[in-house]
Each structure stands twice: as structure tokens, then as C-alpha cells.
Short mmCIF file of C-alpha atoms (C1' of nucleotides) in Angstrom, two decimals:
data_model
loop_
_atom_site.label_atom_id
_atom_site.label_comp_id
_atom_site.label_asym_id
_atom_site.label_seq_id
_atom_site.Cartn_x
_atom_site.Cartn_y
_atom_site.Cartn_z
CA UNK A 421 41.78 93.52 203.08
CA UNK A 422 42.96 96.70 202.95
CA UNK A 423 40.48 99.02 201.39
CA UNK A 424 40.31 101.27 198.50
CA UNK A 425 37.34 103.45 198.19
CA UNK A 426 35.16 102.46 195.44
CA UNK A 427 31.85 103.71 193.97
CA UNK A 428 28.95 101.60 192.12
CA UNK A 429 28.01 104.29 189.56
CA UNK A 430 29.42 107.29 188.81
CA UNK A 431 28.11 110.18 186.74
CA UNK A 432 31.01 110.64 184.10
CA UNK A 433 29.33 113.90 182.31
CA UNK A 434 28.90 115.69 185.53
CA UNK A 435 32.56 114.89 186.50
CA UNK A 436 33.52 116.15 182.89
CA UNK A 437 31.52 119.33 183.53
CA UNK A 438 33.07 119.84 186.82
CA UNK A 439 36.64 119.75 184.59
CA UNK A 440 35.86 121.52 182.29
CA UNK A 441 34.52 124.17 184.75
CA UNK A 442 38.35 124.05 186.72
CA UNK A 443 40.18 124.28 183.28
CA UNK A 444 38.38 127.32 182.28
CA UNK A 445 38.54 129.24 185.72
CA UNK A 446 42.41 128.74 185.42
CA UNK A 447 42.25 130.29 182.21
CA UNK A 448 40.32 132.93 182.85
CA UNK A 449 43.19 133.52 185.81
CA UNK A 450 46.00 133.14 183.50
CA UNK A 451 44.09 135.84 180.89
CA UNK A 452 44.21 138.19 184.12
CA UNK A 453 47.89 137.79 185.15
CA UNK A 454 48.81 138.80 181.36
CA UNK A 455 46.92 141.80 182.20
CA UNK A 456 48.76 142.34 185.26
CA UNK A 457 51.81 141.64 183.72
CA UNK A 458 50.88 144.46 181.12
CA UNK A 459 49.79 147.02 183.89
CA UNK A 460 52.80 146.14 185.63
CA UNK A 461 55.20 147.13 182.15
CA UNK A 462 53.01 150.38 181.62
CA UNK A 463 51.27 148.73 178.82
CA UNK A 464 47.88 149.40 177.65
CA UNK A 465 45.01 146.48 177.15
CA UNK A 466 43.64 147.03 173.79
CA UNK A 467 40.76 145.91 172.28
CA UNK A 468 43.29 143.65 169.44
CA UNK A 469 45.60 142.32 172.62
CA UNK A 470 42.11 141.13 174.08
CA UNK A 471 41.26 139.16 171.20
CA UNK A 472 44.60 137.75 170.72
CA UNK A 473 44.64 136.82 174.68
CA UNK A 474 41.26 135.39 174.58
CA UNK A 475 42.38 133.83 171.34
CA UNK A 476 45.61 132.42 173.18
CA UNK A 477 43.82 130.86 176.05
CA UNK A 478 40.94 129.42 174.58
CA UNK A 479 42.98 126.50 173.01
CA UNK A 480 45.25 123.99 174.65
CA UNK A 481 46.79 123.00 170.95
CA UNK A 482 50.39 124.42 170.40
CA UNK A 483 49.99 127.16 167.79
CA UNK A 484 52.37 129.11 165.01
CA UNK A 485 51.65 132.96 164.76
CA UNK A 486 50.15 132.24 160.89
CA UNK A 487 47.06 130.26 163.28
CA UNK A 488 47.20 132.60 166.06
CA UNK A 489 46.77 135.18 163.46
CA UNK A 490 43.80 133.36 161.08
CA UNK A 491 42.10 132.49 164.82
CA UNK A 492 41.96 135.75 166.01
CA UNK A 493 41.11 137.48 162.68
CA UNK A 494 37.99 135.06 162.82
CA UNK A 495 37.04 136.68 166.12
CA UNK A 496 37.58 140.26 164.90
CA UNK A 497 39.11 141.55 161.80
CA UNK A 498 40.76 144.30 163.40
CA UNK A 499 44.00 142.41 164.66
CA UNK A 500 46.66 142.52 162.35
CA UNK A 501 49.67 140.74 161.20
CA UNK A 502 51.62 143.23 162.80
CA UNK A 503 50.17 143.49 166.01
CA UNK A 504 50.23 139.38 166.46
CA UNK A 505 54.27 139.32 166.45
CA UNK A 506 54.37 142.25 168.56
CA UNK A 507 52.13 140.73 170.95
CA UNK A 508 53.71 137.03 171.22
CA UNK A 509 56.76 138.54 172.88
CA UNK A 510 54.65 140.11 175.65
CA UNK A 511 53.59 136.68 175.74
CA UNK A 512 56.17 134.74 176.05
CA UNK A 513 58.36 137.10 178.25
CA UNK A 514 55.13 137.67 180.70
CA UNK A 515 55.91 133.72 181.14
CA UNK A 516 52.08 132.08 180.28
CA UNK A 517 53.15 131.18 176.46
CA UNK A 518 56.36 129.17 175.68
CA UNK A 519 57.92 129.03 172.42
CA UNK A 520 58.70 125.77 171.40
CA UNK A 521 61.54 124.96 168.72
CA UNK A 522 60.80 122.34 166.97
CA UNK A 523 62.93 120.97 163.56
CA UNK A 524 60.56 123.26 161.56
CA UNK A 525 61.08 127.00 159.86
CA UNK A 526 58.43 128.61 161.72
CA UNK A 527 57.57 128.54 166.11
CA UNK A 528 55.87 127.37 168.05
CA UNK A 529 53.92 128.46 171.19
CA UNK A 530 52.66 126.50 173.88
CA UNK A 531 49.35 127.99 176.01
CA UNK A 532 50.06 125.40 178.61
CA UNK A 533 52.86 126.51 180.34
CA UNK A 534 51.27 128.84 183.01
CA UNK A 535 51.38 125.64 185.54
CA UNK A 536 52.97 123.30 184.37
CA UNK A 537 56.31 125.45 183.03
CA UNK A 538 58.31 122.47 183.21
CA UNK A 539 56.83 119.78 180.87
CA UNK A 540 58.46 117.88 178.08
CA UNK A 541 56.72 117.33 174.50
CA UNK A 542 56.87 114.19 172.44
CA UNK A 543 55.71 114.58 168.73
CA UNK A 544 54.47 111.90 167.07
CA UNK A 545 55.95 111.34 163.63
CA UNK A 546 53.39 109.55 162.33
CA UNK A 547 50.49 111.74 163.28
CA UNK A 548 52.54 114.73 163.36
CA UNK A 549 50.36 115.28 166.84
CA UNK A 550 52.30 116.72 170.28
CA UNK A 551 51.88 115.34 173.36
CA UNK A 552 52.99 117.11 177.05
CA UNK A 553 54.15 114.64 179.55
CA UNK A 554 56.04 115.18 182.93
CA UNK A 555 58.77 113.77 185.01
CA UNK A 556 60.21 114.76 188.29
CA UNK A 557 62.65 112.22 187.82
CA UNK A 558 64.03 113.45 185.31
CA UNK A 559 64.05 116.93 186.24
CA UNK A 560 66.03 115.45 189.77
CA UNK A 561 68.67 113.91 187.04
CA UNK A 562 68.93 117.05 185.13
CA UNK A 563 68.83 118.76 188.02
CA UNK A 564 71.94 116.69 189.30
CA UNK A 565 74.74 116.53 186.27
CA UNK A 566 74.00 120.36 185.93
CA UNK A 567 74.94 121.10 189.37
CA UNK A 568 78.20 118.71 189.05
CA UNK A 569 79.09 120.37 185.87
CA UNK A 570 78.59 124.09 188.09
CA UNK A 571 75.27 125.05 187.08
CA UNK A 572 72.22 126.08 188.32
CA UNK A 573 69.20 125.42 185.27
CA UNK A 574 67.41 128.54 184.26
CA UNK A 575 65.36 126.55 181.90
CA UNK A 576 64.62 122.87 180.64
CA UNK A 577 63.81 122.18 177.05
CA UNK A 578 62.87 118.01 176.10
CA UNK A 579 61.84 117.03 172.77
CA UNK A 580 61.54 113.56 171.49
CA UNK A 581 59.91 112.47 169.05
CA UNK A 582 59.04 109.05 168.70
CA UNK A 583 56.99 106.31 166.41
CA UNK A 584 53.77 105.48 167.55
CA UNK A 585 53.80 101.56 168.33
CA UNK A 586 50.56 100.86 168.66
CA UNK A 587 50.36 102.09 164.78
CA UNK A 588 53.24 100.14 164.07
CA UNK A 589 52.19 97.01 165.53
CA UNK A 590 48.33 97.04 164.42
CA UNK A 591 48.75 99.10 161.42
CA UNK A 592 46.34 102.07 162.40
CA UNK A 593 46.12 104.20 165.53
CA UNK A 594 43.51 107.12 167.47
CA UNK A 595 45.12 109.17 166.05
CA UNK A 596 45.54 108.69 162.79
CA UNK A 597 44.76 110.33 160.28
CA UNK A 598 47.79 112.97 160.19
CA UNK A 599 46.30 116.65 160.06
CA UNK A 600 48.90 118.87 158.08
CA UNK B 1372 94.66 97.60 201.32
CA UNK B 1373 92.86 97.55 197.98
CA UNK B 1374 95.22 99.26 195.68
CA UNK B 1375 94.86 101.25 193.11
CA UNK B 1376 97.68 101.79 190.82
CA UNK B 1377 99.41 105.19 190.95
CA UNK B 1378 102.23 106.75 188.85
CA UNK B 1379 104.91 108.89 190.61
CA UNK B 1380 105.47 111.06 187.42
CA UNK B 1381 103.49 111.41 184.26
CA UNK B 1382 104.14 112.90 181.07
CA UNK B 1383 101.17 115.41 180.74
CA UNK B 1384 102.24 116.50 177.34
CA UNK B 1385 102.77 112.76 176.30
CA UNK B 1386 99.20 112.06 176.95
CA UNK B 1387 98.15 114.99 175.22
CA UNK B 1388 99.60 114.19 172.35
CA UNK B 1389 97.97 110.78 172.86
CA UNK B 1390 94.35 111.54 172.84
CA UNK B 1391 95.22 114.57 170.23
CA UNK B 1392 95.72 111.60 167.88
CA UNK B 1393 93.17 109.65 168.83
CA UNK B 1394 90.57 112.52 168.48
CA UNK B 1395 92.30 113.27 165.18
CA UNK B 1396 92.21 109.24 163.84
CA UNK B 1397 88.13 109.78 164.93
CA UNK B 1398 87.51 112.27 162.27
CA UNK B 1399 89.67 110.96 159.79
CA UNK B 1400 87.47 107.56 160.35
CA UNK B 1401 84.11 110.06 159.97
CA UNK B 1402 84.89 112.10 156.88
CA UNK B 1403 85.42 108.67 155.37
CA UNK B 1404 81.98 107.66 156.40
CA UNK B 1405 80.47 110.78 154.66
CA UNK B 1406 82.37 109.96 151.90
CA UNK B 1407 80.86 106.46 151.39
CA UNK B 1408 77.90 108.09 152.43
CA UNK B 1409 78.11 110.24 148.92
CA UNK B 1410 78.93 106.70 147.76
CA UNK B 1411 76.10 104.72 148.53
CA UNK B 1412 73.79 107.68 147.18
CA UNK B 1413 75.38 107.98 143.76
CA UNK B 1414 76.48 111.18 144.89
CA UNK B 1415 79.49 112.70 143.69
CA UNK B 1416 82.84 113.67 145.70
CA UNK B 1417 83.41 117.08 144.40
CA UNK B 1418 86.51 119.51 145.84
CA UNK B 1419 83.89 121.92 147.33
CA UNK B 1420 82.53 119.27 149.44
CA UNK B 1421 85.50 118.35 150.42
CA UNK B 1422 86.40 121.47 151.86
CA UNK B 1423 83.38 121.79 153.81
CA UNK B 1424 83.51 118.11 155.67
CA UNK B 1425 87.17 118.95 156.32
CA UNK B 1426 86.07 122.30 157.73
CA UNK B 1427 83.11 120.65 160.03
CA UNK B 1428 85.07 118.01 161.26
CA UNK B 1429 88.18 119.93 161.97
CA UNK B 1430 86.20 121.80 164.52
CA UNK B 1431 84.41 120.44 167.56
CA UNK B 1432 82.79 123.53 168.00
CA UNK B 1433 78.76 123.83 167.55
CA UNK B 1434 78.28 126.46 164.21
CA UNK B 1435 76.12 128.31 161.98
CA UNK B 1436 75.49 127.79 158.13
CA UNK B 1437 77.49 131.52 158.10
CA UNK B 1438 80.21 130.33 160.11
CA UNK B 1439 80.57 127.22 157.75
CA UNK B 1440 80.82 129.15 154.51
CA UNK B 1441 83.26 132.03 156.12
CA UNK B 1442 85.65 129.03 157.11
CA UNK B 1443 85.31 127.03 154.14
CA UNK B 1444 85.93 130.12 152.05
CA UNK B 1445 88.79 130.91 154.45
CA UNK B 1446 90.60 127.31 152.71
CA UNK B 1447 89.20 127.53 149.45
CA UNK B 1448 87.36 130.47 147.88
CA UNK B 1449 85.41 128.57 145.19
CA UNK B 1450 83.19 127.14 148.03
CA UNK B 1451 79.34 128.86 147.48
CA UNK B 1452 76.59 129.95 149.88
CA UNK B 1453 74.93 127.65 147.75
CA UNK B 1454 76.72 124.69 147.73
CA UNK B 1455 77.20 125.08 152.09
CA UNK B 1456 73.26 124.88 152.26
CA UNK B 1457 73.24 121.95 149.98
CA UNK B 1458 75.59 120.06 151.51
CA UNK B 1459 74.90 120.89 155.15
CA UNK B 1460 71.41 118.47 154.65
CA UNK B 1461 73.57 116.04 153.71
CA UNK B 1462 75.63 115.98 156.51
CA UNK B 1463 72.63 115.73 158.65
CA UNK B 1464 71.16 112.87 156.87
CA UNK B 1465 73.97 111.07 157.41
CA UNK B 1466 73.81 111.20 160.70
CA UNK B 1467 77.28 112.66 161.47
CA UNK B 1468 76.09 115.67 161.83
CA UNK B 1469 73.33 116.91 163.99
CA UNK B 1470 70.90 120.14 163.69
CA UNK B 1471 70.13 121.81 166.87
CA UNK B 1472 67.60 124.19 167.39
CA UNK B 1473 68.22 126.88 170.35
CA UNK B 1474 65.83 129.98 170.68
CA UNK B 1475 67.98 131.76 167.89
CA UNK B 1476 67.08 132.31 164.41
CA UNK B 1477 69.58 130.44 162.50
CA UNK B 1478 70.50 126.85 163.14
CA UNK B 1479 73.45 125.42 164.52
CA UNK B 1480 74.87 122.54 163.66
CA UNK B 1481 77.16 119.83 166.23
CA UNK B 1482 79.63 117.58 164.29
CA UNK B 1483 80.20 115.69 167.81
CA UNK B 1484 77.44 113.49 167.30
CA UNK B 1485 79.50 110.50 165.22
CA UNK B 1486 79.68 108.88 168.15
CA UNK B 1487 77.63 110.54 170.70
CA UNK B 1488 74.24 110.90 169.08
CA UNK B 1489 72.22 111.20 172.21
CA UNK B 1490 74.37 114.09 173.93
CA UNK B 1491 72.79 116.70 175.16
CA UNK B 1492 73.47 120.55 176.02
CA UNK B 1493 73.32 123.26 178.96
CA UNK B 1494 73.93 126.81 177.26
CA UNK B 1495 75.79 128.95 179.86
CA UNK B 1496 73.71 131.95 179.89
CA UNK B 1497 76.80 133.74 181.23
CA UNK B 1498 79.33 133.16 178.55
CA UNK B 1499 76.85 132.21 176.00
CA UNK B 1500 79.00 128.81 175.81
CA UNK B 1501 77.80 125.41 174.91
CA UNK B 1502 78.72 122.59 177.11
CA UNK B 1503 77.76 118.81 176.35
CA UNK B 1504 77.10 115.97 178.45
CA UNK B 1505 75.94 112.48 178.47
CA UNK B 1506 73.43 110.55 180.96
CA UNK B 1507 72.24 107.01 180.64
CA UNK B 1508 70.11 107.49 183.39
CA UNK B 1509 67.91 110.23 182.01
CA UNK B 1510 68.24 108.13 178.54
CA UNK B 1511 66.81 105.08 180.08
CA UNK B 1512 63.92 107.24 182.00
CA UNK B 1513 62.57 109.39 178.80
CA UNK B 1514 62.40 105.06 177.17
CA UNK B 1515 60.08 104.11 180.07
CA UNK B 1516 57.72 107.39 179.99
CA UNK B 1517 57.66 106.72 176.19
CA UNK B 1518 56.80 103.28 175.94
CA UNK B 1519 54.38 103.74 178.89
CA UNK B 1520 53.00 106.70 176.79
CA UNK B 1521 52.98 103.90 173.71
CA UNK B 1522 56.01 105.43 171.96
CA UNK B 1523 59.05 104.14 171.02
CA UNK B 1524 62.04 106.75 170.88
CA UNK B 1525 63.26 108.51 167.25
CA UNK B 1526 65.85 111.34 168.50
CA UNK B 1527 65.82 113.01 171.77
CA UNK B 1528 66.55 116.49 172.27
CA UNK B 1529 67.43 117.99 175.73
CA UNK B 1530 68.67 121.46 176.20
CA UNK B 1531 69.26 123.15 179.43
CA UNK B 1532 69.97 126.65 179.60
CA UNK B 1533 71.92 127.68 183.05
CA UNK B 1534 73.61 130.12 184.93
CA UNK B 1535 77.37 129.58 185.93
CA UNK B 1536 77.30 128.87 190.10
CA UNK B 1537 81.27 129.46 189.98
CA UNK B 1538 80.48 133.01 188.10
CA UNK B 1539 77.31 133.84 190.63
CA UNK B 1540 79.60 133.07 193.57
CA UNK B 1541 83.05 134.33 193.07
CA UNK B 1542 81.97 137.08 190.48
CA UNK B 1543 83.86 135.43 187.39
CA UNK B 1544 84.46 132.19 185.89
CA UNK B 1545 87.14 130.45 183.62
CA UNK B 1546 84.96 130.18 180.69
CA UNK B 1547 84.61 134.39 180.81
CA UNK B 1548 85.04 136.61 179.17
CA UNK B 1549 81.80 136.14 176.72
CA UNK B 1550 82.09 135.48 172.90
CA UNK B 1551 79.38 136.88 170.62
"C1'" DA C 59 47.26 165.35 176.84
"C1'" DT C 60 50.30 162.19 175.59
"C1'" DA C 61 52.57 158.22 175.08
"C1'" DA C 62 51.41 153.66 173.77
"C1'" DC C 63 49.35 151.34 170.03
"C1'" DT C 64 47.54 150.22 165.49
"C1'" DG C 65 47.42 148.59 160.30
"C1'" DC C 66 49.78 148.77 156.25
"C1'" DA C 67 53.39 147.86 153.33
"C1'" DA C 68 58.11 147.79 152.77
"C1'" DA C 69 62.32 145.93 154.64
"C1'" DC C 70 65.01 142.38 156.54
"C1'" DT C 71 67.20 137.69 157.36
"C1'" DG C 72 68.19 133.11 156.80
"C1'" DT C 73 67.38 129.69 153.44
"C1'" DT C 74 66.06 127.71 148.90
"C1'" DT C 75 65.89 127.44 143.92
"C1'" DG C 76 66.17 128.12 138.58
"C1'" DC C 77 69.52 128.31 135.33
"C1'" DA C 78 73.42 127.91 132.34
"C1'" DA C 79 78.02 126.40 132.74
"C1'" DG C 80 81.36 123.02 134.85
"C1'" DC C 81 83.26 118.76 136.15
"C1'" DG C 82 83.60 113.83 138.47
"C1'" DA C 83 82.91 108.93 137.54
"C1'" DT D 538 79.70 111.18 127.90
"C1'" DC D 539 76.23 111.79 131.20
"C1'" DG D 540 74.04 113.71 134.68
"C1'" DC D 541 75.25 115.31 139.13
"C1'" DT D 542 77.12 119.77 140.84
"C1'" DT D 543 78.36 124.42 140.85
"C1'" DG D 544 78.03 129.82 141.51
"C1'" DC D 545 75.17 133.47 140.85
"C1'" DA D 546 71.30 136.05 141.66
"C1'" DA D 547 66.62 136.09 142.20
"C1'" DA D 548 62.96 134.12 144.90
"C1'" DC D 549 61.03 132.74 149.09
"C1'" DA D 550 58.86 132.59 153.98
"C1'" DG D 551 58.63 134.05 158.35
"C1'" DT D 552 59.38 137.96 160.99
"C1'" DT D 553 60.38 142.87 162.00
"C1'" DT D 554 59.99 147.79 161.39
"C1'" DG D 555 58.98 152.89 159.83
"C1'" DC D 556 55.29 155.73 159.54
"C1'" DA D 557 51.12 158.34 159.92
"C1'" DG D 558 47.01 158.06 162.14
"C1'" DT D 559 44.34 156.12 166.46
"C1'" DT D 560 43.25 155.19 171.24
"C1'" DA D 561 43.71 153.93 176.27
"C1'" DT D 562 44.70 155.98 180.50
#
DNA sequence: ATAACTGCAAACTGTTTGCAAGCGA
DNA sequence: TCGCTTGCAAACAGTTTGCAGTTAT
């Protein structure tokens, strides 16, 4: 019988804790590589880039610069309109946000990116709800006909978006209802 | 020996002229789909339409709303801003031709997708050209990760941007010099 | 000290829309 | 004829920018 490691009980709120714990320490360390990427450009950290950082990194939803801009302006009034579009391109150029295009007449930016710079999105067009996924397979593929066609990928952009069938089939899903 | 059948001597401009026509016959065969496209809607076949679908489909370039109305107005100056941005969602909805979304601020639009509507594009970062290709295999793999995420597939979206390997090597490249 | 940074409001850009006149079925 | 369609210009939404004052280093 060839064995798999098992275990009678196991304390699921501790092990949630423990996650939670990891997920926040890598933010933390993606908040300080922005402000090494900043040092690095001669730029300074203000008090309005901390919020909007903070801000940034304190969500794993994808976010338009209208929330990005109502979020932080609910953790301090001071941070402008302005100074959220001129600090998304810091963001997005230091690498740790990735702007998304969607069908839509306004971006996206993805706070998930720092590790995992590769993934894919599916959005669900009956929830309206985005969810990440990987492949390496199909990264080796893409990988593959762009070297036969002479090219080596800079970057990878997949977007599908898809029906949910478990809505479809039973008439409700988790996660249902839509939020606008 | 297995053969394979070869030809001593072979017409090059023959078979030119060949799949010229063919290509040709295609969009003949997809303005008439818009057409009873306008049809089935109850929507009307007016001269200003016309010149736009013969403008998209006599190009199998990718191109902006701008470029649309500069060559449309290039064969007949009655066609509007107006009437280019109503009739480009039309196109769209119709199937034959697709929207694509790039990093830029304006949308292009692909009228290759009559019969390839799950192509997808690398962007030469060099030359700032568009290339398009086709793979079953990476098709069939975003299906599986779908349905194992509980999706099934609505439009698929896959857009690599690369650097030219015959351009990094050899310090220039057939497709140079760049366009704006 | 000084150059980067800020908020504000105005400007800008691509796209959409209200309206009165025009035209296809 | 009827109502879909048009061009025009004004409106619109998201984003960018000029400026005068502020602040991090």
C-alpha cells in the first residue's frame, strides 16, 4: 500500500491564520520593493504615494483608478485625483501592478502580479467576477509558435471569458449575485 | 521510396493570382453576410455603410476607428465620424469583425476574424507590427483549465507582445523599418 | 536648498448622443 | 410613407497637464 501521509484532525483556523500571516508578509515585501523601485528612480515617498501603496496592496481584487481613488480617499483625504494617475504608472512600470485591458472604457489593474507575473484571467459573464488561473503548458505552447514565427515573448496577455456552467446547469451559482 | 509529388517548374505568379482570387471571393462572400446581417435586423443598407464594409474588408490590416473614417472618406466624402462609430458596433456584433484591445488608447479593430475567430496576436515590439497565428493545441488546453475551473469558453483573447530574434541577432529584420 | 511633488481645475482624446433633415424599403 | 439613418456639433468619461504652492531629502 503505498502510503500517503494523512492526519485525523486538523486545525483549519490555525492553518488559515498561518496563510493569512504568509500573504501579508509578501505584501508587506512587495510595498518595500515599490519603495526601492522609487529610491532607485530618484523619487520621493510621500505621505499620498503611501496611502495609495498601502491602498494598492491591501486588496487582491483587480481595481479601476475611480476605486483606487474612492479607497484611498477613505484612508486619507489628502490624495487626489491627480496624484492617483500619476502614481499608477510608477506602478505599473516598477512591475508589482499590471494593467489589464479588458472590453471596457476604463483599466484595469491587477495587485497580483508581483509573483505570479504570468497568470491568465477568466471573467465570468454572468457574475461579472475575475478569476487568475495558471498554466505552464500553455506558456511552453506559446512559448513554442513564437519562437517558430522568430520571436522571443516580452509579455503574455490571456483573457477568456466564459459562462459559468454550474449556473447554467442548476440555475444559480456562489457567486451569484452580480456586483456592478 | 515514399514519394512525394514534385513539380519541375511552377508558375509563381499563376498561383498568386490564384489565392489573390480566392482571398478576394472570401470577402465578397463576407460583406454579403453583413449585408443579410442588416437584413435580419430590419436594418437598412444605406451608401455610407456601404463604403465602410467595402473599406474594412478590402484591407486585412488590423485599424483604428480614425483610420476607418480617413479611408472611407478617402472613397466617398459623405461618410461621418458619426456614422463610422455607429456602424463599427455593428460590424462587431456580427461577428465579422473583431475588437481588440492592446495597451493603447483607442481600439483596433481585425476584419480577419470571418473565418478565424479564435486567432490570436504577437505585437513585434520592434516594428510595432501585428502578426497572427493559430494553435489548436493552446485552444484545446485553455477548454480543459476552463471546464476544470467550471467554465465553459465565450471568446478567448491571447496577445503576446515580442521582440524580433532575427532583428536582436543580425541587427535588422525584413519587417523594418517601423511604421507609426 | 532645491528639485520632486501636490491639489485644483482646465484641457485633452476618443467615443457617444440629441436633433433636424434625408433617404431606403 | 414611415421610421431608420445621416451629419453636425455639443456632450461625455476617463485621463492628462499647467500652475502656484508644498514638502521630502
Amino acid at each position: 500500500m503505498r502510503g500517503k501521509r494523512t492526519y485525523e484532525s486538523v486545525d483549519l483556523d490555525l492553518i488559515e491564520l498561518i496563510i493569512k500571516g504568509i500573504v501579508l508578509a509578501e505584501k508587506e515585501n512587495t510595498k518595500k520593493r515599490f519603495y526601492d523601485f522609487l529610491a532607485r528612480k530618484n523619487l520621493r515617498l510621500t505621505s499620498q504615494r503611501r496611502v495609495i501603496v498601502d491602498t494598492v496592496f491591501a486588496t487582491e481584487q483587480h481595481f479601476t483608478a475611480a476605486q483606487l481613488l474612492q479607497w484611498s480617499r477613505a484612508r486619507d483625504k489628502s490624495v487626489s485625483k491627480a496624484t492617483v494617475y500619476r502614481t499608477l504608472p510608477l506602478l505599473t512600470e516598477s512591475g508589482l501592478v499590471r494593467e489589464m485591458d479588458f472590453g471596457k472604457d476604463y483599466r484595469f489593474y491587477d495587485p497580483n502580479c508581483a509573483d505570479r507575473p504570468n497568470h491568465s484571467h477568466i471573467i465570468c459573464q454572468d457574475c461579472n467576477k475575475i478569476f487568475e488561473f495558471e498554466s505552464e503548458e500553455i506558456e511552453q505552447l506559446e512559448d513554442e509558435v513564437a519562437r517558430k514565427m522568430g520571436f522571443s515573448i516580452q509579455t503574455r496577455r490571456l483573457e477568456i471569458t466564459a459562462r459559468c456552467e454550474v449556473l447554467r446547469r442548476f440555475g444559480s451559482c456562489k457567486n451569484m449575485p452580480p456586483e456592478k
